[in-house]
GROMACS .gro file of N, CA and C in nm:
model
  429
    1MET      N    1  11.328   7.701   7.207
    1MET     CA    2  11.338   7.622   7.329
    1MET      C    3  11.387   7.709   7.443
    2ILE      N    4  11.331   7.686   7.557
    2ILE     CA    5  11.374   7.756   7.678
    2ILE      C    6  11.501   7.689   7.727
    3ARG      N    7  11.607   7.767   7.743
    3ARG     CA    8  11.735   7.714   7.791
    3ARG      C    9  11.736   7.701   7.943
    4PHE      N   10  11.690   7.808   8.010
    4PHE     CA   11  11.680   7.803   8.156
    4PHE      C   12  11.584   7.911   8.204
    5ILE      N   13  11.538   7.892   8.327
    5ILE     CA   14  11.449   7.987   8.394
    5ILE      C   15  11.514   8.023   8.526
    6LEU      N   16  11.516   8.152   8.555
    6LEU     CA   17  11.572   8.200   8.682
    6LEU      C   18  11.472   8.291   8.752
    7LEU      N   19  11.460   8.275   8.882
    7LEU     CA   20  11.388   8.369   8.966
    7LEU      C   21  11.490   8.425   9.063
    8GLN      N   22  11.512   8.557   9.055
    8GLN     CA   23  11.614   8.620   9.139
    8GLN      C   24  11.554   8.743   9.206
    9ASN      N   25  11.600   8.769   9.327
    9ASN     CA   26  11.556   8.892   9.393
    9ASN      C   27  11.648   9.007   9.353
   10ARG      N   28  11.618   9.125   9.403
   10ARG     CA   29  11.696   9.244   9.364
   10ARG      C   30  11.841   9.237   9.409
   11ALA      N   31  11.865   9.162   9.516
   11ALA     CA   32  12.002   9.150   9.567
   11ALA      C   33  12.085   9.048   9.489
   12GLY      N   34  12.022   8.975   9.400
   12GLY     CA   35  12.094   8.879   9.319
   12GLY      C   36  12.085   8.736   9.368
   13LYS      N   37  12.011   8.712   9.476
   13LYS     CA   38  11.992   8.576   9.526
   13LYS      C   39  11.901   8.501   9.430
   14THR      N   40  11.946   8.387   9.386
   14THR     CA   41  11.864   8.304   9.298
   14THR      C   42  11.770   8.221   9.383
   15ARG      N   43  11.641   8.241   9.361
   15ARG     CA   44  11.539   8.170   9.437
   15ARG      C   45  11.491   8.044   9.366
   16LEU      N   46  11.505   8.040   9.237
   16LEU     CA   47  11.471   7.921   9.160
   16LEU      C   48  11.555   7.922   9.034
   17ALA      N   49  11.609   7.807   9.001
   17ALA     CA   50  11.686   7.793   8.877
   17ALA      C   51  11.652   7.658   8.817
   18LYS      N   52  11.603   7.660   8.695
   18LYS     CA   53  11.569   7.536   8.625
   18LYS      C   54  11.637   7.541   8.490
   19TYR      N   55  11.727   7.445   8.467
   19TYR     CA   56  11.801   7.440   8.341
   19TYR      C   57  11.748   7.324   8.257
   20TYR      N   58  11.724   7.352   8.131
   20TYR     CA   59  11.673   7.250   8.039
   20TYR      C   60  11.780   7.200   7.943
   21VAL      N   61  11.899   7.252   7.957
   21VAL     CA   62  12.015   7.205   7.881
   21VAL      C   63  12.127   7.180   7.983
   22PRO      N   64  12.218   7.087   7.953
   22PRO     CA   65  12.327   7.060   8.047
   22PRO      C   66  12.421   7.180   8.058
   23VAL      N   67  12.446   7.221   8.182
   23VAL     CA   68  12.536   7.333   8.210
   23VAL      C   69  12.618   7.296   8.334
   24ALA      N   70  12.748   7.319   8.329
   24ALA     CA   71  12.835   7.290   8.443
   24ALA      C   72  12.802   7.384   8.559
   25ASP      N   73  12.828   7.339   8.681
   25ASP     CA   74  12.794   7.418   8.800
   25ASP      C   75  12.861   7.555   8.801
   26ALA      N   76  12.987   7.561   8.764
   26ALA     CA   77  13.059   7.689   8.762
   26ALA      C   78  12.996   7.782   8.658
   27GLU      N   79  12.957   7.726   8.546
   27GLU     CA   80  12.892   7.806   8.441
   27GLU      C   81  12.754   7.855   8.487
   28LYS      N   82  12.684   7.774   8.565
   28LYS     CA   83  12.553   7.815   8.617
   28LYS      C   84  12.566   7.939   8.704
   29ARG      N   85  12.662   7.938   8.794
   29ARG     CA   86  12.682   8.054   8.881
   29ARG      C   87  12.718   8.178   8.800
   30LYS      N   88  12.800   8.158   8.699
   30LYS     CA   89  12.839   8.269   8.612
   30LYS      C   90  12.718   8.322   8.535
   31LEU      N   91  12.637   8.233   8.482
   31LEU     CA   92  12.515   8.274   8.410
   31LEU      C   93  12.421   8.352   8.500
   32GLU      N   94  12.399   8.300   8.620
   32GLU     CA   95  12.308   8.367   8.714
   32GLU      C   96  12.357   8.507   8.748
   33TYR      N   97  12.487   8.520   8.770
   33TYR     CA   98  12.545   8.651   8.801
   33TYR      C   99  12.529   8.747   8.682
   34GLU      N  100  12.561   8.699   8.563
   34GLU     CA  101  12.553   8.785   8.444
   34GLU      C  102  12.409   8.824   8.411
   35ILE      N  103  12.318   8.731   8.422
   35ILE     CA  104  12.177   8.761   8.394
   35ILE      C  105  12.125   8.863   8.495
   36HIS      N  106  12.161   8.845   8.620
   36HIS     CA  107  12.117   8.942   8.722
   36HIS      C  108  12.168   9.082   8.691
   37ARG      N  109  12.296   9.093   8.661
   37ARG     CA  110  12.353   9.224   8.626
   37ARG      C  111  12.284   9.284   8.505
   38LEU      N  112  12.249   9.199   8.411
   38LEU     CA  113  12.187   9.243   8.286
   38LEU      C  114  12.048   9.302   8.309
   39VAL      N  115  11.966   9.235   8.389
   39VAL     CA  116  11.826   9.278   8.404
   39VAL      C  117  11.806   9.382   8.513
   40VAL      N  118  11.885   9.376   8.620
   40VAL     CA  119  11.866   9.471   8.730
   40VAL      C  120  11.902   9.613   8.690
   41ASN      N  121  12.006   9.629   8.611
   41ASN     CA  122  12.054   9.762   8.576
   41ASN      C  123  11.983   9.824   8.456
   42ARG      N  124  11.888   9.752   8.397
   42ARG     CA  125  11.817   9.807   8.281
   42ARG      C  126  11.712   9.908   8.322
   43ASP      N  127  11.699  10.010   8.242
   43ASP     CA  128  11.597  10.112   8.264
   43ASP      C  129  11.459  10.051   8.241
   44PRO      N  130  11.363  10.076   8.330
   44PRO     CA  131  11.228  10.019   8.313
   44PRO      C  132  11.160  10.063   8.182
   45LYS      N  133  11.210  10.170   8.121
   45LYS     CA  134  11.151  10.218   7.996
   45LYS      C  135  11.188  10.128   7.877
   46HIS      N  136  11.294  10.050   7.892
   46HIS     CA  137  11.337   9.961   7.784
   46HIS      C  138  11.251   9.835   7.778
   47THR      N  139  11.261   9.764   7.669
   47THR     CA  140  11.185   9.640   7.654
   47THR      C  141  11.235   9.534   7.751
   48ASN      N  142  11.157   9.429   7.766
   48ASN     CA  143  11.193   9.319   7.854
   48ASN      C  144  11.268   9.209   7.780
   49LEU      N  145  11.332   9.245   7.671
   49LEU     CA  146  11.409   9.152   7.590
   49LEU      C  147  11.553   9.200   7.584
   50VAL      N  148  11.645   9.107   7.604
   50VAL     CA  149  11.787   9.142   7.602
   50VAL      C  150  11.861   9.034   7.523
   51GLU      N  151  11.949   9.077   7.434
   51GLU     CA  152  12.037   8.983   7.365
   51GLU      C  153  12.145   8.940   7.463
   52TYR      N  154  12.165   8.809   7.472
   52TYR     CA  155  12.267   8.757   7.564
   52TYR      C  156  12.340   8.643   7.494
   53ARG      N  157  12.468   8.662   7.471
   53ARG     CA  158  12.550   8.567   7.396
   53ARG      C  159  12.480   8.537   7.263
   54THR      N  160  12.446   8.412   7.237
   54THR     CA  161  12.375   8.379   7.112
   54THR      C  162  12.227   8.352   7.138
   55TYR      N  163  12.176   8.399   7.253
   55TYR     CA  164  12.037   8.375   7.292
   55TYR      C  165  11.968   8.507   7.323
   56LYS      N  166  11.843   8.496   7.365
   56LYS     CA  167  11.767   8.611   7.413
   56LYS      C  168  11.725   8.583   7.555
   57VAL      N  169  11.722   8.686   7.637
   57VAL     CA  170  11.670   8.675   7.772
   57VAL      C  171  11.543   8.759   7.779
   58ILE      N  172  11.436   8.694   7.818
   58ILE     CA  173  11.309   8.762   7.841
   58ILE      C  174  11.292   8.767   7.991
   59TYR      N  175  11.261   8.883   8.044
   59TYR     CA  176  11.247   8.894   8.189
   59TYR      C  177  11.129   8.983   8.223
   60ARG      N  178  11.084   8.968   8.345
   60ARG     CA  179  10.976   9.052   8.394
   60ARG      C  180  10.995   9.067   8.544
   61ARG      N  181  10.968   9.185   8.594
   61ARG     CA  182  10.985   9.211   8.737
   61ARG      C  183  10.849   9.216   8.804
   62TYR      N  184  10.836   9.140   8.910
   62TYR     CA  185  10.716   9.142   8.994
   62TYR      C  186  10.761   9.168   9.136
   63ALA      N  187  10.718   9.280   9.192
   63ALA     CA  188  10.761   9.323   9.325
   63ALA      C  189  10.913   9.322   9.330
   64GLY      N  190  10.973   9.241   9.415
   64GLY     CA  191  11.119   9.238   9.426
   64GLY      C  192  11.184   9.122   9.353
   65LEU      N  193  11.108   9.051   9.270
   65LEU     CA  194  11.163   8.934   9.200
   65LEU      C  195  11.169   8.955   9.050
   66PHE      N  196  11.277   8.905   8.993
   66PHE     CA  197  11.294   8.906   8.848
   66PHE      C  198  11.275   8.763   8.796
   67PHE      N  199  11.181   8.746   8.706
   67PHE     CA  200  11.156   8.618   8.640
   67PHE      C  201  11.223   8.627   8.504
   68SER      N  202  11.323   8.544   8.480
   68SER     CA  203  11.400   8.550   8.355
   68SER      C  204  11.398   8.415   8.284
   69MET      N  205  11.386   8.421   8.152
   69MET     CA  206  11.395   8.301   8.068
   69MET      C  207  11.497   8.326   7.959
   70CYS      N  208  11.585   8.232   7.939
   70CYS     CA  209  11.680   8.238   7.829
   70CYS      C  210  11.627   8.147   7.719
   71ILE      N  211  11.612   8.202   7.599
   71ILE     CA  212  11.551   8.127   7.490
   71ILE      C  213  11.638   8.135   7.365
   72ASP      N  214  11.605   8.051   7.269
   72ASP     CA  215  11.670   8.057   7.139
   72ASP      C  216  11.630   8.185   7.067
   73VAL      N  217  11.711   8.229   6.975
   73VAL     CA  218  11.686   8.352   6.900
   73VAL      C  219  11.558   8.342   6.817
   74SER      N  220  11.525   8.222   6.771
   74SER     CA  221  11.410   8.204   6.683
   74SER      C  222  11.277   8.191   6.757
   75ASP      N  223  11.278   8.184   6.890
   75ASP     CA  224  11.154   8.167   6.966
   75ASP      C  225  11.072   8.296   6.971
   76ASN      N  226  10.943   8.279   6.996
   76ASN     CA  227  10.849   8.390   7.004
   76ASN      C  228  10.861   8.457   7.141
   77GLU      N  229  10.911   8.580   7.142
   77GLU     CA  230  10.936   8.651   7.268
   77GLU      C  231  10.807   8.686   7.341
   78LEU      N  232  10.706   8.729   7.267
   78LEU     CA  233  10.581   8.772   7.331
   78LEU      C  234  10.509   8.654   7.397
   79MET      N  235  10.515   8.539   7.334
   79MET     CA  236  10.453   8.420   7.392
   79MET      C  237  10.519   8.386   7.525
   80LEU      N  238  10.651   8.395   7.529
   80LEU     CA  239  10.723   8.361   7.651
   80LEU      C  240  10.710   8.469   7.758
   81LEU      N  241  10.692   8.592   7.716
   81LEU     CA  242  10.664   8.699   7.812
   81LEU      C  243  10.528   8.673   7.878
   82GLU      N  244  10.432   8.630   7.798
   82GLU     CA  245  10.301   8.592   7.853
   82GLU      C  246  10.311   8.467   7.938
   83ALA      N  247  10.401   8.376   7.903
   83ALA     CA  248  10.422   8.255   7.983
   83ALA      C  249  10.474   8.291   8.122
   84ILE      N  250  10.562   8.388   8.130
   84ILE     CA  251  10.611   8.435   8.261
   84ILE      C  252  10.494   8.488   8.343
   85HIS      N  253  10.410   8.568   8.277
   85HIS     CA  254  10.295   8.625   8.348
   85HIS      C  255  10.200   8.514   8.395
   86LEU      N  256  10.177   8.415   8.311
   86LEU     CA  257  10.091   8.303   8.349
   86LEU      C  258  10.150   8.227   8.467
   87PHE      N  259  10.280   8.206   8.466
   87PHE     CA  260  10.346   8.138   8.577
   87PHE      C  261  10.326   8.215   8.707
   88VAL      N  262  10.338   8.347   8.701
   88VAL     CA  263  10.319   8.430   8.820
   88VAL      C  264  10.172   8.423   8.866
   89GLU      N  265  10.079   8.425   8.771
   89GLU     CA  266   9.937   8.414   8.808
   89GLU      C  267   9.908   8.281   8.876
   90ILE      N  268   9.966   8.174   8.824
   90ILE     CA  269   9.945   8.041   8.884
   90ILE      C  270  10.005   8.036   9.024
   91LEU      N  271  10.126   8.090   9.040
   91LEU     CA  272  10.187   8.097   9.173
   91LEU      C  273  10.102   8.177   9.268
   92ASP      N  274  10.052   8.290   9.221
   92ASP     CA  275   9.969   8.378   9.303
   92ASP      C  276   9.841   8.308   9.346
   93HIS      N  277   9.780   8.236   9.256
   93HIS     CA  278   9.656   8.166   9.290
   93HIS      C  279   9.684   8.049   9.383
   94TYR      N  280   9.790   7.975   9.357
   94TYR     CA  281   9.822   7.857   9.436
   94TYR      C  282   9.861   7.894   9.579
   95PHE      N  283   9.944   7.995   9.596
   95PHE     CA  284   9.991   8.036   9.728
   95PHE      C  285   9.905   8.145   9.791
   96GLU      N  286   9.803   8.190   9.720
   96GLU     CA  287   9.716   8.297   9.767
   96GLU      C  288   9.798   8.421   9.804
   97ASN      N  289   9.828   8.499   9.704
   97ASN     CA  290   9.910   8.619   9.716
   97ASN      C  291  10.055   8.582   9.748
   98VAL      N  292  10.122   8.530   9.650
   98VAL     CA  293  10.257   8.476   9.665
   98VAL      C  294  10.358   8.586   9.701
   99CYS      N  295  10.456   8.548   9.781
   99CYS     CA  296  10.568   8.637   9.812
   99CYS      C  297  10.697   8.557   9.802
  100GLU      N  298  10.807   8.625   9.818
  100GLU     CA  299  10.938   8.560   9.803
  100GLU      C  300  10.957   8.447   9.903
  101LEU      N  301  10.905   8.464  10.024
  101LEU     CA  302  10.921   8.359  10.126
  101LEU      C  303  10.847   8.232  10.089
  102ASP      N  304  10.734   8.244  10.019
  102ASP     CA  305  10.663   8.125   9.970
  102ASP      C  306  10.752   8.044   9.878
  103LEU      N  307  10.826   8.115   9.793
  103LEU     CA  308  10.915   8.047   9.699
  103LEU      C  309  11.032   7.981   9.771
  104VAL      N  310  11.079   8.042   9.877
  104VAL     CA  311  11.194   7.989   9.950
  104VAL      C  312  11.155   7.866  10.032
  105PHE      N  313  11.043   7.875  10.105
  105PHE     CA  314  11.006   7.766  10.195
  105PHE      C  315  10.926   7.656  10.127
  106ASN      N  316  10.871   7.683  10.010
  106ASN     CA  317  10.794   7.582   9.937
  106ASN      C  318  10.853   7.560   9.799
  107PHE      N  319  10.986   7.558   9.791
  107PHE     CA  320  11.052   7.547   9.661
  107PHE      C  321  11.012   7.420   9.587
  108HIS      N  322  10.988   7.310   9.659
  108HIS     CA  323  10.948   7.186   9.594
  108HIS      C  324  10.813   7.200   9.523
  109LYS      N  325  10.723   7.280   9.580
  109LYS     CA  326  10.594   7.303   9.515
  109LYS      C  327  10.609   7.395   9.394
  110VAL      N  328  10.701   7.489   9.403
  110VAL     CA  329  10.726   7.579   9.290
  110VAL      C  330  10.782   7.499   9.172
  111TYR      N  331  10.873   7.407   9.199
  111TYR     CA  332  10.926   7.322   9.093
  111TYR      C  333  10.817   7.232   9.036
  112LEU      N  334  10.727   7.185   9.121
  112LEU     CA  335  10.615   7.104   9.075
  112LEU      C  336  10.524   7.183   8.981
  113ILE      N  337  10.496   7.307   9.017
  113ILE     CA  338  10.414   7.394   8.933
  113ILE      C  339  10.484   7.418   8.800
  114LEU      N  340  10.612   7.445   8.806
  114LEU     CA  341  10.689   7.469   8.684
  114LEU      C  342  10.689   7.345   8.594
  115ASP      N  343  10.699   7.227   8.654
  115ASP     CA  344  10.700   7.104   8.576
  115ASP      C  345  10.563   7.073   8.515
  116GLU      N  346  10.456   7.119   8.577
  116GLU     CA  347  10.322   7.103   8.518
  116GLU      C  348  10.304   7.197   8.400
  117PHE      N  349  10.378   7.302   8.399
  117PHE     CA  350  10.365   7.410   8.302
  117PHE      C  351  10.463   7.394   8.185
  118ILE      N  352  10.589   7.366   8.217
  118ILE     CA  353  10.696   7.356   8.117
  118ILE      C  354  10.766   7.222   8.135
  119CYS      N  355  10.787   7.152   8.025
  119CYS     CA  356  10.855   7.022   8.029
  119CYS      C  357  10.959   7.017   7.918
  120GLY      N  358  11.081   6.990   7.955
  120GLY     CA  359  11.188   6.978   7.855
  120GLY      C  360  11.216   7.105   7.779
  121GLY      N  361  11.189   7.220   7.838
  121GLY     CA  362  11.218   7.346   7.772
  121GLY      C  363  11.108   7.394   7.678
  122GLU      N  364  10.995   7.325   7.676
  122GLU     CA  365  10.882   7.365   7.592
  122GLU      C  366  10.758   7.379   7.679
  123ILE      N  367  10.673   7.474   7.645
  123ILE     CA  368  10.549   7.494   7.719
  123ILE      C  369  10.454   7.380   7.686
  124GLN      N  370  10.408   7.312   7.791
  124GLN     CA  371  10.320   7.197   7.772
  124GLN      C  372  10.173   7.234   7.785
  125GLU      N  373  10.145   7.326   7.874
  125GLU     CA  374  10.006   7.364   7.898
  125GLU      C  375   9.999   7.514   7.920
  126SER      N  376   9.905   7.577   7.853
  126SER     CA  377   9.893   7.723   7.867
  126SER      C  378   9.761   7.765   7.927
  127ALA      N  379   9.678   7.669   7.967
  127ALA     CA  380   9.549   7.701   8.028
  127ALA      C  381   9.564   7.703   8.180
  128LYS      N  382   9.543   7.818   8.238
  128LYS     CA  383   9.557   7.834   8.382
  128LYS      C  384   9.464   7.740   8.458
  129LYS      N  385   9.343   7.728   8.412
  129LYS     CA  386   9.244   7.645   8.479
  129LYS      C  387   9.289   7.498   8.482
  130VAL      N  388   9.338   7.447   8.371
  130VAL     CA  389   9.383   7.308   8.362
  130VAL      C  390   9.501   7.284   8.457
  131ILE      N  391   9.595   7.374   8.459
  131ILE     CA  392   9.713   7.359   8.546
  131ILE      C  393   9.670   7.360   8.692
  132LEU      N  394   9.581   7.452   8.730
  132LEU     CA  395   9.536   7.459   8.869
  132LEU      C  396   9.456   7.335   8.909
  133GLU      N  397   9.380   7.279   8.815
  133GLU     CA  398   9.308   7.154   8.844
  133GLU      C  399   9.405   7.040   8.868
  134ARG      N  400   9.510   7.031   8.786
  134ARG     CA  401   9.612   6.927   8.806
  134ARG      C  402   9.681   6.943   8.940
  135LEU      N  403   9.711   7.066   8.976
  135LEU     CA  404   9.777   7.092   9.104
  135LEU      C  405   9.688   7.054   9.221
  136SER      N  406   9.558   7.082   9.211
  136SER     CA  407   9.467   7.044   9.320
  136SER      C  408   9.456   6.892   9.329
  137GLU      N  409   9.458   6.821   9.216
  137GLU     CA  410   9.458   6.675   9.219
  137GLU      C  411   9.585   6.622   9.285
  138LEU      N  412   9.699   6.682   9.253
  138LEU     CA  413   9.825   6.641   9.314
  138LEU      C  414   9.825   6.669   9.465
  139ASP      N  415   9.765   6.780   9.505
  139ASP     CA  416   9.756   6.812   9.649
  139ASP      C  417   9.672   6.708   9.722
  140LYS      N  418   9.567   6.659   9.658
  140LYS     CA  419   9.482   6.556   9.720
  140LYS      C  420   9.560   6.427   9.739
  141ILE      N  421   9.646   6.395   9.644
  141ILE     CA  422   9.726   6.273   9.653
  141ILE      C  423   9.830   6.286   9.764
  142ILE      N  424   9.893   6.403   9.771
  142ILE     CA  425  10.000   6.426   9.869
  142ILE      C  426   9.946   6.428  10.010
  143THR      N  427   9.830   6.490  10.031
  143THR     CA  428   9.776   6.503  10.168
  143THR      C  429   9.681   6.395  10.206
   0.00000   0.00000   0.00000
């Protein structure tokens, strides 16, 4: 199960945080700080998997953003690494060459995309085409 997802820039600003388990606000800030320190200082030659407390953190860097997922020890790391990549591809297609400012000013749409993709800490849909079709249907309803 996915415990939480974080999108952070190199400076440590959290651009998106989605928690699938209850966490106190003070603990959230502490987690975000610790995860940022953990992934930013790692050598790019190392794997994108890090042991963190009793969990694993899978992360991937795209331009100036770090996409991090905290998962259970028994979860499939490669599947979730691919899930991060799929999420980035969907964002890129939806925003047409996504950048950090798209995430900041359209955070509600980013959460909507994430909710179409992951629900309750489990991946619900892994087909990019299906997710993009759902998003286009939602856009028609909204506009």
